[in-house]
Coordinates of C-alpha atoms in Angstrom, one line a residue:
M1 CA 119.9 66.2 193.1
S2 CA 118.4 68.7 195.5
H3 CA 114.8 68.6 193.9
H4 CA 114.5 65.2 195.6
S5 CA 114.1 66.9 198.8
T6 CA 110.5 67.3 199.6
A7 CA 108.0 66.5 202.4
R8 CA 108.6 67.9 205.7
L9 CA 106.6 68.7 208.9
P10 CA 108.4 71.6 210.7
Q11 CA 111.6 70.0 209.3
Q12 CA 111.6 67.3 206.6
A13 CA 113.3 65.7 204.0
P14 CA 113.6 64.1 200.3
A15 CA 111.5 62.2 198.0
A16 CA 111.7 58.7 196.5
D17 CA 109.3 56.0 195.1
H18 CA 106.6 54.2 193.1
E19 CA 106.2 52.2 190.1
P20 CA 103.4 52.7 187.4
V21 CA 102.3 49.7 185.3
S22 CA 100.9 48.1 182.2
A23 CA 97.7 46.8 181.0
R24 CA 97.8 43.3 180.7
E25 CA 100.4 43.0 183.6
Q26 CA 97.5 44.2 185.7
S27 CA 94.8 42.4 184.4
A28 CA 96.4 38.9 185.1
V29 CA 96.0 39.2 188.8
S30 CA 94.3 41.8 191.0
E31 CA 97.3 44.4 191.5
P32 CA 99.5 46.3 189.2
G33 CA 103.2 46.5 189.1
G34 CA 104.4 43.2 189.8
G35 CA 106.5 40.4 187.9
R36 CA 105.2 37.0 187.4
A37 CA 106.6 33.9 189.1
S38 CA 107.7 31.4 187.3
G39 CA 104.9 29.6 185.4
G40 CA 102.6 32.7 185.2
G41 CA 100.7 34.3 187.9
R42 CA 102.0 37.0 190.3
D43 CA 105.6 37.3 191.7
R44 CA 104.6 38.3 195.3
Y45 CA 108.4 38.6 196.4
L46 CA 108.7 41.8 193.6
D47 CA 105.0 43.2 195.0
L48 CA 106.5 42.7 198.7
L49 CA 109.7 44.8 197.4
R50 CA 107.2 47.6 196.1
T51 CA 105.2 47.8 199.3
V52 CA 108.4 48.1 201.6
A53 CA 109.8 50.8 199.1
L54 CA 106.4 52.7 199.5
V55 CA 106.3 52.5 203.3
R56 CA 110.1 53.5 203.4
V57 CA 109.2 56.5 201.4
V58 CA 106.3 57.8 203.6
V59 CA 108.5 57.0 206.7
F60 CA 111.3 59.0 205.2
H61 CA 109.2 61.9 204.4
V62 CA 107.9 62.2 207.8
F63 CA 111.0 61.7 209.9
G64 CA 113.6 62.7 207.4
W65 CA 116.2 60.3 208.7
A66 CA 118.9 60.3 206.2
W67 CA 119.8 56.5 207.1
L68 CA 116.8 55.2 205.6
T69 CA 118.1 55.7 202.0
I70 CA 120.9 53.7 202.9
L71 CA 119.1 50.9 204.6
F72 CA 116.7 50.5 201.9
P73 CA 117.3 52.6 198.7
S74 CA 113.5 52.7 197.4
M75 CA 114.1 54.5 194.3
G76 CA 116.7 52.1 192.9
V77 CA 114.5 49.3 193.9
M78 CA 111.5 50.7 192.1
F79 CA 113.1 51.6 189.0
A80 CA 114.6 48.0 188.9
L81 CA 111.1 46.7 189.3
A82 CA 109.9 48.7 186.6
G83 CA 112.8 47.8 184.2
S84 CA 112.0 44.1 184.8
L85 CA 108.1 44.9 184.0
M86 CA 109.3 47.0 181.0
A87 CA 111.1 44.3 179.3
R88 CA 108.5 41.9 179.9
S89 CA 105.9 44.0 178.2
L90 CA 108.4 44.7 175.0
A91 CA 107.5 41.5 173.8
R92 CA 104.8 43.2 172.3
P93 CA 105.0 46.2 169.7
A94 CA 107.0 49.2 171.4
R95 CA 104.2 51.7 170.3
D96 CA 101.5 49.8 171.9
V97 CA 103.5 49.4 175.1
I98 CA 104.3 52.9 175.4
R99 CA 100.8 54.0 174.8
G100 CA 99.5 51.8 177.3
R101 CA 102.1 53.0 180.2
L102 CA 101.1 56.5 179.1
R103 CA 97.5 55.8 179.5
R104 CA 97.8 54.3 182.9
L105 CA 100.1 56.7 184.4
L106 CA 98.7 60.1 183.2
P107 CA 95.0 60.2 184.4
P108 CA 96.3 59.4 188.1
M109 CA 98.7 62.4 187.6
W110 CA 96.1 64.7 186.2
A111 CA 93.7 63.9 189.0
F112 CA 96.4 65.2 191.6
A113 CA 97.2 68.2 189.6
A114 CA 93.5 68.9 189.1
A115 CA 93.3 69.3 193.0
V116 CA 96.9 71.1 193.7
V117 CA 97.2 73.4 190.9
P118 CA 94.1 75.5 191.4
V119 CA 94.9 75.7 194.9
M120 CA 98.5 77.3 194.2
F121 CA 96.6 79.7 191.9
L122 CA 94.3 80.8 194.6
L123 CA 96.9 81.3 197.0
G124 CA 98.7 84.0 194.9
W125 CA 100.9 81.9 192.2
K126 CA 101.1 84.1 189.0
P127 CA 102.9 83.7 185.8
V128 CA 106.5 84.6 185.8
K129 CA 106.6 87.8 183.5
E130 CA 110.3 87.3 182.6
E131 CA 109.7 83.6 181.2
G132 CA 106.7 84.9 179.1
I133 CA 105.2 82.1 176.9
W134 CA 107.7 79.6 178.3
W135 CA 106.1 79.6 181.7
F136 CA 102.9 78.5 180.3
I137 CA 104.7 75.9 178.2
K138 CA 106.2 74.4 181.2
L139 CA 102.8 74.5 182.6
G140 CA 102.0 71.9 180.4
C141 CA 104.1 69.1 182.2
Y142 CA 101.0 68.6 184.4
L143 CA 99.4 67.1 181.4
L144 CA 102.6 65.5 179.8
P145 CA 105.6 65.3 182.2
V146 CA 108.6 65.3 179.9
G147 CA 110.1 68.0 182.5
T148 CA 109.4 68.8 185.9
P149 CA 106.2 70.9 186.3
P150 CA 106.6 74.2 187.8
Y151 CA 105.3 75.3 191.1
P152 CA 105.9 78.4 193.5
W153 CA 108.5 78.2 196.0
E154 CA 106.5 79.8 198.6
N155 CA 102.6 79.8 198.1
G156 CA 99.9 81.3 200.8
S157 CA 101.0 83.3 203.7
P158 CA 102.7 82.5 206.9
S159 CA 99.4 82.5 209.0
G160 CA 97.7 80.0 206.4
L161 CA 96.8 76.4 207.4
L162 CA 99.7 74.9 205.5
E163 CA 103.4 75.9 205.6
Q164 CA 104.3 78.3 202.7
S165 CA 106.6 75.4 201.4
W166 CA 103.6 73.1 200.8
A167 CA 103.6 73.4 197.1
D168 CA 107.3 72.5 196.7
Q169 CA 106.6 69.5 199.1
A170 CA 103.4 68.3 197.5
V171 CA 104.5 68.8 193.7
G172 CA 108.4 68.0 194.3
P173 CA 108.0 64.1 194.0
L174 CA 106.7 64.4 190.6
W175 CA 110.2 64.5 189.4
Y176 CA 110.0 60.7 189.6
I177 CA 106.9 60.7 187.3
R178 CA 109.1 62.6 185.0
A179 CA 112.0 60.1 185.0
Y180 CA 109.7 57.2 184.7
L181 CA 108.4 58.8 181.5
W182 CA 112.0 59.2 180.2
F183 CA 112.9 55.6 180.8
V184 CA 109.7 54.4 179.4
L185 CA 110.6 56.1 176.1
A186 CA 114.0 55.3 175.8
S187 CA 113.3 51.5 176.7
P188 CA 113.0 50.2 173.3
L189 CA 116.2 51.4 172.3
L190 CA 117.7 50.6 175.8
L191 CA 116.6 46.9 175.5
K192 CA 117.9 46.5 172.2
A193 CA 121.3 48.0 173.1
F194 CA 121.2 45.7 176.2
R195 CA 120.6 42.4 174.3
R196 CA 123.5 43.3 171.9
M197 CA 125.8 44.5 174.6
P198 CA 124.6 43.3 178.1
W199 CA 127.3 44.9 180.1
P200 CA 128.5 48.0 178.5
T201 CA 124.8 49.1 178.5
L202 CA 124.4 48.0 182.2
L203 CA 127.2 49.9 183.4
A204 CA 127.1 53.2 181.1
P205 CA 124.6 54.9 183.3
L206 CA 127.1 54.6 186.3
G207 CA 129.9 56.0 184.3
L208 CA 127.7 58.7 183.0
T209 CA 126.8 59.7 186.8
A210 CA 130.5 59.7 187.4
V211 CA 131.0 62.7 184.7
I212 CA 127.8 64.4 185.4
G213 CA 127.0 63.6 188.9
T214 CA 130.4 64.7 190.2
G215 CA 130.6 68.1 188.8
L216 CA 133.3 67.1 186.3
V217 CA 130.6 68.0 183.6
T218 CA 127.8 70.3 184.4
V219 CA 124.6 70.4 182.2
P220 CA 122.4 73.3 183.6
G221 CA 118.8 73.5 184.1
E222 CA 116.0 71.3 184.4
T223 CA 117.6 69.4 181.5
G224 CA 120.5 68.5 183.5
E225 CA 118.4 67.6 186.4
G226 CA 116.4 65.3 184.2
L227 CA 119.8 63.9 182.7
L228 CA 121.2 63.3 186.1
D229 CA 118.1 61.1 187.3
F230 CA 118.3 59.3 184.1
A231 CA 122.0 58.5 184.6
V232 CA 121.8 57.7 188.4
F233 CA 118.9 55.2 188.3
G234 CA 119.5 54.0 184.5
S235 CA 121.7 51.1 185.7
C236 CA 118.9 50.0 188.0
W237 CA 116.3 50.0 185.4
I238 CA 118.7 47.9 183.1
L239 CA 119.1 45.7 185.9
G240 CA 115.5 45.1 185.4
F241 CA 116.1 44.0 182.0
A242 CA 118.8 41.6 183.3
H243 CA 116.4 40.1 186.1
H244 CA 113.7 39.3 183.3
D245 CA 116.1 38.0 180.8
G246 CA 117.9 35.6 183.5
L247 CA 121.3 37.4 182.9
L248 CA 122.0 37.5 186.8
K249 CA 121.2 33.8 187.4
K250 CA 124.1 33.1 184.9
I251 CA 126.6 34.5 187.2
P252 CA 127.8 32.8 190.3
R253 CA 126.2 33.8 193.3
Y254 CA 129.5 34.5 195.1
L255 CA 130.7 36.4 192.3
T256 CA 127.8 38.7 191.8
V257 CA 127.6 39.3 195.7
S258 CA 131.1 40.0 196.0
L259 CA 131.1 42.6 193.1
A260 CA 127.9 44.3 194.3
A261 CA 129.2 44.7 197.9
F262 CA 132.3 46.0 196.6
L263 CA 130.3 48.6 194.5
M264 CA 128.2 49.4 197.5
A265 CA 131.3 49.9 199.7
F266 CA 132.7 52.5 197.0
G267 CA 129.2 54.2 197.1
L268 CA 129.7 54.7 201.0
W269 CA 133.2 55.9 200.7
W270 CA 132.2 58.2 198.2
A271 CA 129.4 59.6 200.3
S272 CA 131.4 59.9 203.4
G273 CA 133.9 62.5 201.4
H274 CA 130.6 64.2 199.8
L275 CA 128.2 64.8 203.0
T276 CA 125.9 67.6 202.4
E277 CA 123.9 69.5 205.0
E278 CA 121.5 66.5 205.0
G279 CA 124.4 64.1 206.2
W280 CA 124.1 60.6 204.8
N281 CA 121.3 61.2 202.7
L282 CA 122.1 59.5 199.3
D283 CA 119.3 61.3 197.6
E284 CA 121.6 64.4 197.5
I285 CA 125.0 62.6 196.4
P286 CA 124.4 61.1 192.9
L287 CA 127.3 58.8 192.7
A288 CA 126.7 57.3 195.9
Q289 CA 123.2 56.9 195.3
A290 CA 123.6 55.2 191.9
T291 CA 126.4 52.8 193.1
W292 CA 124.7 51.9 196.4
S293 CA 121.2 51.3 194.8
F294 CA 122.7 49.3 192.1
G295 CA 124.6 47.0 194.2
F296 CA 121.8 46.7 196.7
C297 CA 119.2 45.7 193.8
V298 CA 121.7 43.1 192.2
I299 CA 121.8 41.4 195.3
L300 CA 117.8 41.7 196.1
L301 CA 117.3 40.4 192.4
H302 CA 119.8 37.7 192.4
Y303 CA 118.5 36.3 195.5
A304 CA 114.8 36.7 194.3
P305 CA 112.6 33.7 195.1
S306 CA 109.7 33.3 193.2
W307 CA 106.7 33.5 195.2
R308 CA 103.0 32.6 193.9
Q309 CA 101.9 33.3 197.4
L310 CA 103.6 34.9 200.4
P311 CA 105.3 32.4 202.8
G312 CA 104.7 32.0 206.4
R313 CA 103.9 35.2 208.6
L314 CA 104.0 37.3 205.6
A315 CA 100.9 35.8 204.4
R316 CA 99.1 37.9 207.1
W317 CA 99.9 41.2 204.9
D318 CA 98.6 39.8 201.8
G319 CA 95.6 42.2 201.6
L320 CA 97.8 45.1 202.4
I321 CA 100.4 44.3 199.7
T322 CA 97.7 43.7 197.1
L323 CA 96.2 47.2 197.9
A324 CA 99.6 48.9 197.7
N325 CA 100.5 47.4 194.5
N326 CA 97.1 48.1 193.3
R327 CA 97.2 51.9 194.4
A328 CA 100.9 52.4 194.2
V329 CA 100.8 55.4 191.8
T330 CA 97.8 57.2 194.2
I331 CA 99.9 56.4 197.3
Y332 CA 103.2 58.2 195.9
L333 CA 101.4 61.2 194.4
W334 CA 99.4 62.1 197.4
H335 CA 101.4 60.7 200.4
N336 CA 103.5 64.2 200.7
L337 CA 100.5 66.3 200.8
L338 CA 98.8 64.1 203.3
I339 CA 101.8 64.3 205.7
L340 CA 101.1 68.1 205.2
T341 CA 97.7 67.7 206.3
A342 CA 98.4 65.6 209.2
A343 CA 100.6 68.2 210.8
P344 CA 98.0 71.0 211.6
L345 CA 95.5 67.9 212.7
V346 CA 98.3 67.1 215.4
D347 CA 98.4 70.6 216.2
E348 CA 94.8 70.6 217.3
L349 CA 95.6 68.1 220.0
W350 CA 97.0 71.0 221.9
N351 CA 93.4 72.7 221.7
V352 CA 91.7 69.5 223.2
P353 CA 90.6 70.3 226.8
Y354 CA 92.5 68.6 229.3
V355 CA 94.7 67.0 226.5
G356 CA 96.7 70.2 225.5
D357 CA 97.1 71.1 229.1
H358 CA 98.3 67.7 230.6
F359 CA 100.0 66.0 227.8
G360 CA 101.4 68.8 225.6
T361 CA 105.0 68.2 226.3
Y362 CA 104.5 64.6 225.1
I363 CA 102.6 65.7 221.9
G364 CA 105.6 67.9 221.3
A365 CA 108.1 65.1 221.9
A366 CA 106.1 62.6 219.8
Y367 CA 105.2 64.9 217.1
S368 CA 106.4 63.3 214.1
E369 CA 105.2 59.7 215.4
L370 CA 101.7 61.1 215.9
T371 CA 101.9 62.5 212.3
L372 CA 103.1 59.0 210.8
L373 CA 100.2 57.5 212.9
L374 CA 97.6 60.1 211.5
V375 CA 99.0 59.5 207.7
W376 CA 97.7 56.0 207.4
P377 CA 94.0 56.7 208.0
L378 CA 94.3 59.6 205.7
L379 CA 95.8 57.5 202.7
A380 CA 92.9 55.0 203.9
L381 CA 90.6 57.8 203.0
T382 CA 92.4 58.9 199.9
I383 CA 92.7 55.6 198.2
P384 CA 88.7 55.2 197.7
A385 CA 88.6 59.0 196.9
A386 CA 91.1 59.1 194.3
G387 CA 92.5 55.9 193.7
W388 CA 89.8 54.7 191.4
V389 CA 91.2 56.8 188.7
E390 CA 93.9 54.0 188.2
D391 CA 91.2 51.5 187.4
I392 CA 89.6 53.9 184.8
A393 CA 93.0 54.4 183.2
A394 CA 93.8 50.6 183.2
G395 CA 90.4 49.9 181.3
R396 CA 88.8 48.2 184.3
A397 CA 85.5 48.9 186.6
P398 CA 86.5 51.4 189.4
R399 CA 87.1 49.7 192.7
L400 CA 87.3 51.6 196.1
W401 CA 89.6 49.0 198.1
P402 CA 91.4 46.5 195.8
N403 CA 92.9 44.4 198.4
G404 CA 92.2 41.2 196.5
A405 CA 89.6 40.2 199.2
R406 CA 87.0 39.0 196.8
K407 CA 89.6 36.8 195.0
R408 CA 90.8 35.2 198.1
S409 CA 87.2 34.5 199.3
R410 CA 86.2 32.3 195.9

């Protein structure tokens, strides 16, 4: 799954997460993408998980620490949360649910593409003659991402403001949008299969990963990449169905946790024998990613409390968690590009009188940390600049900074 590798500063690493959502799910409360607590309202535990997943993605793409994919498998968590939401939505007609999901997913992606694709062409990207009309058809994936949108591996000049791999890093994360779309389209059938045969349906994607994710059977090209992503995270998505239907709670906790821990141990054992040049980066080891993420999500969802409000000290983060859930698509789409933007801004510190001369060594030593610090204010600027598209897509009045402050003040 090497296409997951994206954002890097001078050297960076792979991609991971976010979760788009559905109209009525967002209208009940101020932010998208969560579940409901028992008795209605927001499930703030799920909102917290989504926020942690997004922050972990940003940190991972700045530092490229492989161990973060083990500490918190953001992709698996996000797909599990999305599956739970999808199961709840499918109480309504499937066609309406799918149309609603597409309506709120695609406009933010179009806004991102409208900013990025023209720049790629301005910096010298040209149609590939050998691909003929097929190249232009693939370009349509920026409108409907049934496949991964194309982009140039190198774009611009070595002396440009952005490094030549910027397009790969900025557009690379769109594989997630494609995977999410596949799951949404397949969910009506998956949910029917799950409710008829829960355990075979839940575990089938792990078996498929063992076949196509280990090289036993190879499916070539982008179809193979899409199928592999579908297999690796399919059990997490269907686990969301199990969480929504209450299946997990019917199993004794000791048994659930023991089996999940065994599966996670297998994932680490498999990873230890299949390390890539990126070491323990599970994004690059499909079977390890599938089993570790699934086991991790089983434990998270089995222990899931149902919080109407964030408890204790977590309550002080309520506004940021609300904001992150309301702008999850925007944060996910733009964060890699903002990391790339932050790097040359950090470089400018060397040109500041006195600072460059006296602190240049420290700037170099803390380069990644300074980049991470700068990414957050850049995100804070991007959220009001581009995030309102999420509101338009949801059929709401645009909001610049939807952190729930107005609701809390009532």
